[in-house]
Coordinates of N, CA and C in Angstrom, one line a residue:
M1163 N 1.1 -1.4 -0.2 CA 0.3 -0.2 0.2 C 0.9 1.3 0.0
L1164 N 0.1 2.1 -0.2 CA 0.8 3.3 -0.6 C 1.8 4.2 1.2
A1165 N 2.9 4.9 0.6 CA 3.1 5.5 2.3 C 2.2 6.5 2.5
T1166 N 2.0 6.7 3.6 CA 1.1 7.3 3.8 C 1.6 8.4 5.5
I1167 N 1.1 10.1 6.1 CA 1.5 10.7 6.8 C 0.3 10.7 7.4
H1168 N -0.3 10.6 8.4 CA -2.0 10.5 9.1 C -1.6 11.5 10.0
H1169 N -2.9 12.3 9.7 CA -2.7 13.7 10.6 C -4.1 13.4 11.7
P1170 N -3.9 13.0 12.7 CA -5.3 12.2 13.7 C -5.9 14.1 13.9
A1171 N -7.2 13.6 13.8 CA -8.1 15.0 14.7 C -7.8 16.1 15.7
T1172 N -8.1 16.7 15.4 CA -7.8 17.2 17.1 C -8.9 17.6 17.9
M1173 N -9.5 17.7 17.3 CA -11.5 17.7 18.3 C -12.5 16.9 16.9
P1174 N -12.1 15.4 17.1 CA -12.9 14.7 15.7 C -14.6 14.9 16.3
D1175 N -15.1 14.3 15.4 CA -16.1 14.3 15.1 C -16.4 13.6 14.3
D1176 N -17.9 13.9 13.3 CA -18.2 12.7 12.8 C -17.9 12.6 11.0
A1177 N -16.8 13.6 10.8 CA -17.0 14.1 9.3 C -16.4 12.4 9.1
L1178 N -15.8 12.3 8.0 CA -15.0 11.3 7.1 C -13.8 11.4 6.8
P1179 N -12.9 10.7 6.9 CA -11.5 11.0 6.6 C -11.6 12.0 5.2
L1180 N -10.5 12.8 5.5 CA -10.0 13.0 4.0 C -8.3 13.0 3.2
V1181 N -8.8 12.5 2.3 CA -7.2 12.3 1.8 C -7.0 12.7 0.1
I1182 N -5.1 13.5 1.1 CA -4.7 13.9 0.0 C -3.5 13.5 -0.8
A1183 N -3.9 13.7 -1.9 CA -3.2 12.9 -3.3 C -1.8 14.3 -4.0
H1184 N -0.7 14.1 -3.8 CA 0.2 15.2 -4.3 C 0.2 15.3 -6.5
G1185 N 0.4 16.3 -6.3 CA 0.8 16.3 -8.4 C 2.6 15.4 -7.9
L1186 N 3.0 15.8 -9.7 CA 3.7 14.6 -10.3 C 5.5 15.7 -9.1
Y1187 N 6.6 14.7 -8.5 CA 7.8 15.3 -8.4 C 7.4 15.7 -7.1
G1188 N 5.8 15.5 -5.9 CA 5.8 15.8 -5.2 C 5.6 14.7 -3.7
S1189 N 4.8 14.9 -2.9 CA 5.3 13.7 -1.4 C 4.2 14.4 -1.0
A1190 N 3.8 12.9 0.1 CA 3.0 13.3 1.4 C 3.4 14.9 1.6
R1191 N 5.0 15.0 2.1 CA 5.6 16.0 3.1 C 4.9 17.5 2.5
N1192 N 4.2 17.3 1.8 CA 4.4 19.0 0.5 C 3.5 19.6 1.6
W1193 N 2.3 18.2 1.9 CA 0.8 19.4 2.1 C 1.0 18.9 3.8
G1194 N 2.0 19.3 4.5 CA 2.6 18.6 6.1 C 1.3 20.3 6.5
V1195 N 1.5 21.3 6.5 CA 1.1 22.5 7.2 C -1.0 22.9 6.9
I1196 N -1.3 22.3 5.7 CA -3.0 22.2 5.6 C -2.9 21.3 5.7
A1197 N -2.4 20.1 5.4 CA -3.5 19.1 6.3 C -3.5 19.2 7.6
R1198 N -2.2 19.8 8.4 CA -2.5 19.7 10.0 C -3.8 20.9 10.7
R1199 N -4.1 21.5 9.5 CA -5.1 22.9 9.3 C -6.5 22.3 9.1
L1200 N -6.2 21.5 8.5 CA -7.1 20.6 7.6 C -8.2 19.4 8.9
A1201 N -7.1 18.8 10.2 CA -7.4 18.0 10.8 C -7.8 18.6 12.0
D1202 N -8.5 19.3 12.2 CA -9.6 19.8 13.6 C -10.4 19.0 13.7
R1203 N -11.5 19.0 12.6 CA -13.0 18.2 13.1 C -12.2 16.4 12.2
R1204 N -11.7 16.7 11.7 CA -11.9 15.2 10.4 C -10.0 14.5 10.6
D1205 N -9.5 13.4 10.4 CA -8.3 12.6 9.7 C -8.5 13.3 9.1
V1206 N -7.4 13.8 8.6 CA -6.5 14.2 7.1 C -5.4 12.8 6.7
V1207 N -5.4 11.9 5.6 CA -4.0 11.4 5.1 C -3.8 11.7 4.4
A1208 N -2.2 12.0 4.3 CA -2.0 12.0 2.7 C -1.2 11.7 1.9
V1209 N -1.1 11.0 1.2 CA -0.2 10.0 0.3 C 0.8 10.1 0.4
D1210 N 1.9 9.4 -0.1 CA 3.1 9.3 -1.6 C 2.8 8.4 -2.4
M1211 N 2.6 9.0 -3.3 CA 2.0 8.5 -4.8 C 3.0 7.5 -5.3
R1212 N 2.7 6.4 -6.0 CA 3.3 5.4 -6.3 C 4.9 6.0 -7.4
N1213 N 5.8 5.4 -6.9 CA 7.6 6.0 -7.4 C 7.6 7.4 -6.6
H1214 N 7.2 8.0 -5.8 CA 7.8 8.9 -5.3 C 7.3 8.9 -4.1
G1215 N 8.5 9.3 -3.1 CA 8.6 9.9 -1.7 C 8.9 8.5 -1.0
I1216 N 8.6 7.8 0.0 CA 8.8 6.0 0.4 C 8.2 5.1 -0.5
S1217 N 7.2 5.5 -1.2 CA 5.9 4.5 -1.1 C 6.4 3.7 -2.7
P1218 N 5.9 2.5 -2.5 CA 6.7 1.3 -3.5 C 6.6 1.9 -5.1
R1219 N 8.0 1.6 -5.4 CA 8.8 1.5 -6.8 C 8.0 0.6 -7.4
S1220 N 6.9 1.4 -9.5 CA 6.1 0.5 -10.0 C 6.9 0.9 -11.5
D1221 N 7.5 0.1 -12.3 CA 7.4 0.1 -13.4 C 5.9 0.9 -14.8
V1222 N 5.2 1.1 -13.2 CA 3.3 1.5 -14.4 C 3.2 2.8 -13.5
Q1223 N 3.4 4.0 -14.3 CA 2.8 5.1 -13.7 C 1.1 5.4 -14.1
G1224 N 0.4 4.8 -14.8 CA -1.0 5.0 -15.2 C -2.2 5.7 -14.5
Y1225 N -3.0 5.5 -14.9 CA -3.9 6.8 -13.8 C -5.0 5.5 -13.5
P1226 N -5.1 3.8 -14.4 CA -6.2 3.5 -13.3 C -5.7 2.9 -12.5
E1227 N -4.5 2.6 -12.1 CA -3.3 2.1 -11.0 C -2.4 3.0 -9.9
M1228 N -2.7 4.3 -10.1 CA -3.0 5.1 -9.3 C -4.1 5.4 -8.4
A1229 N -5.2 4.9 -9.1 CA -6.6 4.9 -9.1 C -6.6 4.5 -8.3
A1230 N -6.4 2.7 -8.5 CA -6.1 1.5 -7.7 C -5.7 1.0 -5.7
D1231 N -4.6 2.8 -6.0 CA -3.5 3.3 -4.8 C -4.5 3.7 -3.9
L1232 N -5.3 4.8 -4.7 CA -5.8 5.5 -3.3 C -7.2 4.5 -3.3
A1233 N -7.9 3.9 -4.0 CA -9.0 2.9 -3.7 C -8.1 2.6 -2.4
E1234 N -7.2 1.4 -2.3 CA -7.0 0.8 -1.4 C -6.8 1.7 0.0
V1235 N -5.5 2.9 0.0 CA -6.0 3.9 0.8 C -7.3 3.5 2.0
I1236 N -8.1 4.1 1.1 CA -9.4 4.5 1.5 C -10.1 3.5 2.3
E1237 N -10.3 2.4 1.3 CA -11.0 1.2 1.8 C -10.3 0.3 3.7
S1238 N -8.4 1.1 3.4 CA -8.2 0.8 4.7 C -8.6 1.7 5.8
L1239 N -9.0 3.1 5.5 CA -9.8 4.0 6.4 C -11.2 3.7 6.7
G1240 N -11.8 2.7 5.8 CA -13.4 2.2 6.5 C -13.8 2.5 5.3
G1241 N -13.5 2.5 4.1 CA -14.4 2.1 2.7 C -15.0 3.6 2.3
R1242 N -15.2 4.7 2.7 CA -15.5 6.3 2.1 C -15.0 7.0 3.4
A1243 N -14.4 7.7 1.6 CA -13.7 9.7 2.5 C -14.2 10.6 1.5
D1244 N -13.6 11.9 1.8 CA -13.0 12.5 1.0 C -12.1 12.7 0.3
L1245 N -11.8 13.0 -0.8 CA -10.5 12.8 -1.6 C -10.5 14.7 -2.2
L1246 N -9.0 14.5 -2.0 CA -8.7 16.0 -2.5 C -7.4 16.0 -3.5
G1247 N -7.4 15.5 -4.9 CA -6.3 16.0 -5.5 C -5.6 17.0 -6.5
H1248 N -4.4 16.5 -6.3 CA -3.8 17.9 -6.9 C -2.7 18.0 -8.3
S1249 N -3.1 18.5 -9.9 CA -2.1 18.1 -10.9 C -2.4 16.1 -10.8
M1250 N -1.4 15.9 -10.9 CA -1.1 14.1 -11.5 C -2.3 14.0 -10.4
G1251 N -2.5 14.1 -8.9 CA -2.9 13.2 -7.9 C -4.4 13.9 -8.3
G1252 N -4.7 14.8 -9.0 CA -6.1 15.4 -9.2 C -6.7 14.5 -10.3
K1253 N -5.7 14.0 -11.2 CA -6.3 13.3 -12.4 C -6.8 11.9 -11.9
A1254 N -5.5 11.5 -11.4 CA -5.9 10.0 -10.1 C -7.3 10.1 -9.6
S1255 N -7.5 11.0 -9.0 CA -8.5 11.3 -8.1 C -9.9 11.1 -8.8
M1256 N -10.0 12.0 -10.0 CA -11.1 11.8 -11.3 C -11.0 10.5 -11.6
V1257 N -10.3 9.9 -11.6 CA -10.0 8.7 -12.1 C -11.0 7.5 -11.1
L1258 N -10.8 7.6 -10.3 CA -11.3 6.7 -8.7 C -12.5 6.9 -8.6
A1259 N -13.2 8.5 -8.7 CA -14.8 8.7 -8.7 C -15.3 8.2 -9.3
L1260 N -15.2 8.3 -10.9 CA -15.4 7.8 -12.3 C -15.4 6.2 -12.1
T1261 N -14.7 5.6 -10.9 CA -14.5 3.9 -11.5 C -14.9 3.8 -10.0
R1262 N -15.5 4.2 -9.3 CA -15.3 4.1 -7.9 C -15.6 5.1 -6.7
P1263 N -17.3 5.2 -7.4 CA -18.0 6.4 -6.9 C -18.1 6.1 -5.6
D1264 N -18.8 4.7 -5.1 CA -19.2 4.2 -3.7 C -17.8 4.9 -2.7
L1265 N -16.6 5.1 -3.1 CA -15.2 5.3 -1.8 C -15.1 6.7 -1.9
I1266 N -16.6 7.5 -2.9 CA -15.9 9.4 -2.4 C -17.4 10.0 -2.1
R1267 N -17.5 10.6 -1.0 CA -18.3 11.0 -0.9 C -18.0 12.7 -1.6
R1268 N -17.0 13.2 -1.4 CA -16.6 14.9 -1.9 C -15.4 15.2 -2.5
L1269 N -16.2 15.4 -3.8 CA -14.0 15.5 -4.0 C -14.1 16.8 -4.5
V1270 N -12.6 17.3 -4.6 CA -11.9 18.6 -4.8 C -10.6 18.0 -5.7
V1271 N -10.5 19.0 -6.8 CA -9.9 18.8 -7.7 C -9.1 19.9 -8.3
A1272 N -7.7 20.2 -7.9 CA -7.0 21.0 -8.2 C -6.0 21.1 -9.0
D1273 N -6.4 22.1 -10.0 CA -5.5 22.8 -10.9 C -5.5 21.7 -11.7
I1274 N -6.5 21.2 -13.0 CA -6.2 20.0 -13.5 C -8.0 19.1 -14.1
A1275 N -7.1 19.2 -15.4 CA -8.9 18.9 -15.8 C -8.9 17.5 -16.3
P1276 N -10.0 16.7 -16.8 CA -9.6 15.5 -17.3 C -9.5 15.1 -18.9
V1277 N -8.6 16.2 -19.3 CA -7.9 16.3 -20.8 C -7.1 15.7 -20.9
A1278 N -6.7 15.4 -22.0 CA -4.7 15.4 -21.7 C -4.4 16.6 -22.2
Y1279 N -3.0 16.8 -21.8 CA -2.2 17.9 -22.7 C -1.1 18.1 -23.3
S1280 N -0.2 19.2 -23.8 CA 0.4 18.8 -24.8 C 1.7 18.7 -24.3
H1281 N 1.7 19.8 -23.3 CA 3.6 19.6 -22.2 C 3.3 18.5 -21.9
D1282 N 5.0 19.2 -21.6 CA 6.4 17.0 -21.1 C 6.5 18.3 -20.5
Q1283 N 6.7 17.6 -18.8 CA 7.8 17.8 -17.6 C 8.8 16.8 -17.4
T1284 N 9.0 16.3 -18.7 CA 10.8 15.2 -19.2 C 11.5 16.2 -18.4
R1285 N 11.8 17.6 -18.6 CA 13.3 18.8 -18.5 C 13.0 18.2 -17.1
H1286 N 11.8 18.4 -16.8 CA 12.3 18.2 -14.8 C 13.2 17.7 -14.0
V1287 N 13.1 16.2 -14.8 CA 13.3 14.8 -14.5 C 15.4 15.1 -15.0
L1288 N 15.2 15.7 -16.2 CA 16.6 15.8 -16.9 C 17.8 16.9 -16.2
A1289 N 16.8 17.7 -15.5 CA 17.0 18.8 -14.5 C 17.7 17.9 -13.0
M1290 N 16.9 17.5 -12.7 CA 17.9 16.2 -11.4 C 18.4 15.6 -11.2
R1291 N 18.5 14.8 -12.7 CA 19.5 14.1 -12.7 C 20.9 14.8 -13.4
R1292 N 20.9 16.0 -14.0 CA 21.9 16.5 -13.8 C 22.6 17.3 -12.3
V1293 N 22.1 16.8 -11.8 CA 22.6 17.9 -10.2 C 23.8 16.1 -9.7
D1294 N 25.2 16.7 -9.8 CA 25.7 15.5 -9.3 C 25.9 15.0 -7.6
L1295 N 25.0 14.4 -7.4 CA 24.7 13.7 -5.7 C 25.6 13.5 -5.1
A1296 N 27.1 13.0 -5.6 CA 28.6 12.8 -5.1 C 29.0 14.3 -4.2
T1297 N 28.2 15.6 -4.8 CA 29.2 16.2 -4.2 C 28.3 17.1 -4.1
V1298 N 27.4 17.3 -3.1 CA 26.4 17.9 -2.9 C 26.3 17.7 -1.8
T1299 N 26.8 18.3 -0.5 CA 26.2 18.3 1.2 C 25.3 18.7 2.0
T1300 N 24.7 20.0 1.1 CA 23.5 20.5 1.4 C 22.3 21.3 1.0
R1301 N 21.3 21.6 1.3 CA 20.0 22.5 0.2 C 20.9 23.3 -0.2
A1302 N 21.9 24.2 0.1 CA 22.2 25.2 -0.5 C 22.8 25.0 -1.7
E1303 N 23.7 23.8 -1.1 CA 24.7 23.0 -3.1 C 23.5 22.8 -4.1
A1304 N 23.2 21.7 -2.9 CA 22.0 21.3 -3.7 C 21.2 22.3 -4.8
D1305 N 20.7 23.1 -4.9 CA 20.2 24.2 -5.0 C 20.7 25.2 -6.7
A1306 N 22.2 25.6 -5.6 CA 23.4 26.5 -6.9 C 23.4 25.0 -7.4
A1307 N 23.5 23.7 -8.0 CA 23.8 22.9 -8.6 C 22.2 23.2 -9.4
L1308 N 20.9 22.9 -8.9 CA 20.0 23.2 -10.0 C 18.9 23.8 -10.6
A1309 N 20.1 25.4 -10.0 CA 20.3 26.7 -10.6 C 19.9 26.3 -12.3
P1310 N 20.8 26.1 -12.9 CA 21.2 26.7 -14.2 C 20.0 26.1 -15.2
S1311 N 19.7 24.6 -14.3 CA 18.3 24.2 -15.1 C 16.6 24.6 -14.9
V1312 N 16.8 25.3 -13.5 CA 15.2 25.4 -13.7 C 15.6 27.1 -13.0
D1313 N 15.0 28.2 -13.5 CA 15.1 29.3 -12.9 C 14.2 29.5 -11.6
D1314 N 12.9 29.1 -11.7 CA 11.9 29.5 -10.5 C 12.9 29.2 -9.0
P1315 N 12.9 29.9 -7.8 CA 13.9 29.4 -6.7 C 12.2 28.6 -6.1
A1316 N 11.3 29.1 -6.3 CA 10.3 28.4 -5.7 C 9.9 27.1 -6.3
L1317 N 10.0 26.4 -7.4 CA 10.1 25.6 -8.0 C 11.4 24.1 -7.3
R1318 N 12.8 24.9 -7.7 CA 13.6 24.1 -7.0 C 13.9 24.0 -5.5
A1319 N 13.1 24.8 -4.5 CA 12.4 24.3 -3.4 C 11.4 23.1 -3.7
F1320 N 10.4 23.2 -4.3 CA 9.6 22.2 -4.2 C 10.4 20.6 -4.5
F1321 N 11.4 20.9 -5.8 CA 11.9 19.6 -5.7 C 12.6 19.1 -5.1
L1322 N 13.5 20.0 -4.3 CA 14.6 19.9 -3.4 C 13.6 19.1 -2.3
Q1323 N 12.5 19.6 -1.9 CA 12.2 18.5 -0.4 C 11.9 17.1 -1.1
S1324 N 12.4 17.0 -2.4 CA 12.2 15.1 -2.2 C 13.9 14.2 -2.7
L1325 N 15.0 15.1 -2.3 CA 16.5 14.9 -2.0 C 16.4 14.5 -0.9
D1326 N 16.7 13.7 -0.8 CA 16.7 13.0 1.1 C 18.3 13.0 1.4
F1327 N 19.2 14.0 2.1 CA 20.0 14.9 3.0 C 20.1 13.0 4.0
R1328 N 19.3 12.4 4.5 CA 19.8 11.7 5.6 C 20.5 10.7 5.1
E1329 N 20.7 9.8 3.2 CA 21.7 9.5 3.0 C 22.7 10.0 2.6
K1330 N 23.9 9.0 2.6 CA 24.9 10.1 2.2 C 25.4 8.9 1.1
P1331 N 25.8 9.5 -0.2 CA 25.6 10.7 -0.9 C 24.1 10.9 -0.5
P1332 N 23.5 11.6 -1.0 CA 21.6 11.9 -1.0 C 21.1 12.0 -2.5
V1333 N 20.1 11.1 -1.8 CA 19.5 10.0 -3.2 C 17.7 11.6 -3.2
W1334 N 17.7 11.0 -4.8 CA 16.0 11.4 -4.6 C 14.9 9.9 -4.7
R1335 N 13.9 10.7 -3.8 CA 13.2 10.5 -3.6 C 11.8 10.2 -4.6
L1336 N 12.9 9.9 -5.7 CA 11.7 9.7 -6.5 C 12.1 8.6 -8.0
N1337 N 11.4 8.1 -8.3 CA 11.8 6.8 -9.4 C 11.9 7.7 -10.8
L1338 N 13.0 8.3 -11.0 CA 13.0 9.8 -12.3 C 12.8 8.7 -13.3
D1339 N 13.0 7.0 -13.7 CA 13.4 6.6 -14.4 C 12.1 6.5 -15.6
V1340 N 11.4 5.8 -14.7 CA 9.5 5.5 -14.6 C 9.2 6.7 -14.9
L1341 N 9.3 7.7 -14.1 CA 8.2 8.9 -14.6 C 8.5 9.7 -15.6
E1342 N 10.1 9.6 -15.9 CA 10.6 10.1 -17.5 C 9.6 8.9 -18.7
A1343 N 9.9 7.3 -18.6 CA 9.4 6.6 -19.3 C 7.7 7.2 -19.7
E1344 N 6.9 6.9 -18.9 CA 5.7 6.9 -18.0 C 4.6 8.5 -19.2
M1345 N 6.0 9.8 -18.7 CA 5.1 10.9 -18.8 C 4.4 11.0 -20.1
P1346 N 3.9 10.3 -21.0 CA 2.6 10.6 -22.1 C 1.6 9.9 -20.9
K1347 N 1.9 9.0 -20.4 CA 0.7 8.4 -19.4 C -0.2 9.9 -18.3
I1348 N 1.5 10.2 -18.1 CA 1.1 11.4 -17.2 C 0.7 12.7 -17.7
V1349 N 0.8 13.0 -18.5 CA 0.3 14.4 -19.1 C -1.4 14.3 -19.9
G1350 N -1.1 12.7 -19.9 CA -2.6 12.3 -21.1 C -3.7 12.3 -19.9
W1351 N -4.7 11.3 -20.7 CA -5.8 11.0 -19.4 C -6.2 9.9 -20.1
P1352 N -6.8 8.9 -19.5 CA -7.2 7.9 -20.1 C -8.7 7.9 -20.6
D1353 N -8.9 6.7 -21.3 CA -10.2 6.7 -21.4 C -11.1 5.4 -20.5
T1354 N -11.4 6.8 -20.1 CA -12.0 6.3 -18.6 C -13.5 6.8 -18.4
T1355 N -14.7 5.3 -18.4 CA -16.2 5.9 -18.8 C -16.8 5.8 -16.9
G1356 N -17.8 6.4 -17.2 CA -18.5 6.6 -15.8 C -18.8 8.1 -15.3
R1357 N -19.8 8.3 -14.6 CA -20.0 9.3 -14.1 C -19.9 9.6 -12.6
F1358 N -19.8 10.8 -12.1 CA -19.4 11.4 -10.6 C -20.8 12.1 -9.9
E1359 N -21.9 11.4 -9.3 CA -22.5 12.4 -9.7 C -22.6 12.9 -7.5
G1360 N -21.4 12.7 -7.2 CA -21.5 13.1 -5.6 C -20.7 15.5 -6.1
P1361 N -20.8 15.5 -4.6 CA -20.6 17.2 -5.0 C -18.9 17.4 -5.2
A1362 N -18.3 17.8 -6.5 CA -17.1 18.0 -7.1 C -16.5 20.0 -6.9
L1363 N -16.1 19.8 -6.2 CA -15.1 21.5 -6.5 C -13.4 21.3 -7.3
F1364 N -14.2 21.9 -8.1 CA -12.8 22.4 -9.5 C -12.1 23.3 -9.0
L1365 N -11.2 23.3 -8.0 CA -10.6 24.5 -7.9 C -8.9 25.0 -8.5
T1366 N -8.9 26.2 -9.0 CA -7.2 26.9 -10.0 C -7.3 28.2 -9.4
G1367 N -5.9 27.8 -9.8 CA -5.0 29.4 -9.9 C -5.6 30.3 -10.9
A1368 N -6.1 31.4 -10.7 CA -6.2 32.4 -11.2 C -5.1 32.6 -12.5
D1369 N -4.3 33.0 -12.0 CA -2.9 32.6 -13.2 C -2.6 31.8 -13.7
S1370 N -3.5 30.4 -13.3 CA -2.8 28.9 -13.9 C -4.2 29.0 -15.8
G1371 N -3.2 28.2 -16.6 CA -3.9 27.4 -17.2 C -4.6 26.6 -18.0
Y1372 N -4.2 26.0 -16.7 CA -4.5 24.8 -16.5 C -6.0 24.0 -17.5
V1373 N -6.6 24.4 -16.7 CA -7.9 24.3 -16.6 C -8.8 25.7 -17.5
R1374 N -9.0 25.3 -18.7 CA -9.5 26.3 -19.7 C -11.0 26.6 -19.6
P1375 N -11.6 27.7 -20.1 CA -13.2 27.8 -20.1 C -13.3 26.5 -20.9
E1376 N -12.8 26.3 -21.9 CA -13.2 25.2 -22.5 C -13.8 23.7 -22.1
Y1377 N -12.5 23.4 -21.0 CA -12.8 22.2 -20.7 C -14.0 22.1 -19.9
R1378 N -15.0 23.5 -19.6 CA -15.7 22.4 -18.6 C -16.7 22.0 -19.2
D1379 N -17.7 22.2 -20.4 CA -18.3 21.4 -20.7 C -17.5 19.4 -20.4
T1380 N -16.6 19.2 -20.7 CA -16.1 18.3 -20.4 C -16.4 17.5 -19.3
I1381 N -15.7 18.9 -18.2 CA -15.9 18.6 -16.3 C -16.9 18.0 -16.5
R1382 N -18.6 18.9 -16.8 CA -20.0 19.0 -16.3 C -20.1 17.8 -16.8
A1383 N -19.5 17.1 -18.1 CA -20.1 16.0 -18.0 C -20.0 14.9 -17.9
L1384 N -19.0 14.6 -16.7 CA -18.3 13.1 -16.1 C -18.4 14.4 -14.4
F1385 N -18.9 15.3 -14.3 CA -19.2 15.4 -12.7 C -20.6 16.3 -12.9
P1386 N -21.0 16.1 -12.9 CA -22.5 17.1 -13.2 C -23.2 17.6 -12.4
K1387 N -22.1 17.4 -10.6 CA -22.3 18.7 -9.6 C -20.8 19.0 -9.7
A1388 N -20.6 19.6 -10.7 CA -19.1 20.0 -10.8 C -19.4 21.7 -10.3
R1389 N -18.3 22.3 -9.1 CA -18.9 23.9 -8.8 C -17.3 23.9 -8.9
F1390 N -17.2 25.2 -9.6 CA -15.7 26.2 -9.9 C -15.3 27.4 -9.4
A1391 N -14.0 27.3 -8.6 CA -13.6 28.8 -7.9 C -12.1 28.2 -8.6
K1392 N -11.7 30.0 -8.1 CA -10.6 30.6 -9.0 C -9.8 31.1 -7.6
I1393 N -8.4 31.1 -7.0 CA -7.7 31.7 -5.7 C -7.1 32.5 -6.8
P1394 N -7.4 34.3 -6.5 CA -6.7 35.1 -7.1 C -5.2 35.4 -7.2
G1395 N -4.3 35.1 -8.0 CA -3.1 35.7 -7.6 C -2.5 33.9 -7.6
A1396 N -2.6 32.9 -8.1 CA -2.3 32.1 -8.0 C -2.5 31.0 -9.1
G1397 N -1.1 30.3 -8.9 CA -1.1 29.6 -9.9 C -0.8 28.0 -10.3
H1398 N -0.2 27.5 -10.3 CA -0.9 26.2 -11.0 C -0.1 25.4 -9.5
W1399 N 0.8 26.0 -8.6 CA 1.1 25.5 -7.5 C 0.0 26.3 -6.3
L1400 N -1.0 26.1 -6.9 CA -2.4 27.2 -5.6 C -1.6 26.9 -4.3
H1401 N -1.6 25.6 -3.9 CA -1.5 25.6 -2.5 C -0.5 25.4 -2.0
A1402 N 1.2 26.0 -2.3 CA 1.8 26.3 -2.0 C 1.7 28.1 -2.1
E1403 N 1.2 28.4 -2.9 CA 1.3 29.8 -3.5 C 0.5 31.1 -2.1
K1404 N -0.9 30.1 -2.6 CA -2.0 30.7 -1.3 C -2.5 29.7 -0.3
P1405 N -2.1 29.0 0.7 CA -2.4 28.0 1.2 C -3.2 28.6 2.0
R1406 N -3.9 29.9 2.9 CA -5.0 30.0 4.1 C -5.8 30.0 3.3
E1407 N -5.9 30.5 2.1 CA -7.3 30.8 1.3 C -8.0 29.4 0.3
F1408 N -6.8 28.8 0.2 CA -6.6 27.1 -0.4 C -7.4 26.8 0.5
E1409 N -7.1 26.6 1.5 CA -7.2 25.6 2.9 C -8.8 26.3 3.4
E1410 N -9.3 27.8 2.9 CA -10.6 28.0 3.8 C -11.7 27.3 2.7
T1411 N -10.6 27.7 1.5 CA -12.0 27.4 -0.4 C -12.4 25.8 0.5
V1412 N -11.3 24.8 0.6 CA -11.3 23.7 0.8 C -12.5 23.0 1.9
R1413 N -12.0 23.9 2.7 CA -13.5 23.8 4.4 C -14.7 24.0 4.2
V1414 N -14.8 25.0 3.2 CA -16.0 25.7 3.2 C -16.6 24.5 2.3
F1415 N -16.6 23.7 0.7 CA -16.5 23.1 0.4 C -17.2 21.4 1.2
L1416 N -16.3 21.2 2.2 CA -15.8 19.9 2.7 C -17.3 19.9 3.6
E1417 N -17.6 21.3 4.0 CA -18.8 21.3 5.6 C -19.7 21.8 5.1
A1418 N -19.9 21.8 3.8 CA -20.4 22.3 2.9 C -22.3 21.5 3.4

């Protein structure tokens, strides 16, 4: 089963647990602050997706397989949960909602749509591979080594959360070979049938281009109760750029 970080409810009531699925190159650790704040009334469980963090490695990174991983986690929590997924995790969450709607009460999809995208994230794999791990001993050194390939300091900081300095030399907690090989599946969308009749929130960054207006008909066909919301001043990494606004929007939707 996927590795998880469990945040127990501080003042538990009858609320279902919330499962959080991160995006490509992420980990459960990326969601620590938001997960802890949302764990006031409910348990929150953040997962490491396959080939990320300390979860099992696999030669496959397809959405049916990732959805099955999430189903196993939800079944271990009692068989029903709210589900939040960002980017790659959002697509896996949508596939699970369409194929196993019985497992999900409410769905939050963060800045992704059920469509195939033309962009390719392989350049980031290549950037991480260019870092000579035998010569870096600190995060600052790794950041400097990554800088020629990744201009954005925030994006470098995000990637470096997956570099484990407890190992000597440090190691990436990412299966870069498989992520590169399976990139067409990751940026694509499987031929998934079904409909999710439960409440679904498509939450996007106002400055992001991932969920375009022309995608709304496709979204509504699969998720007829879809609602749409934007966070001003945020891009694709909306949960990191505007964490409080993101948290409050998710909370209002889950508790409606």
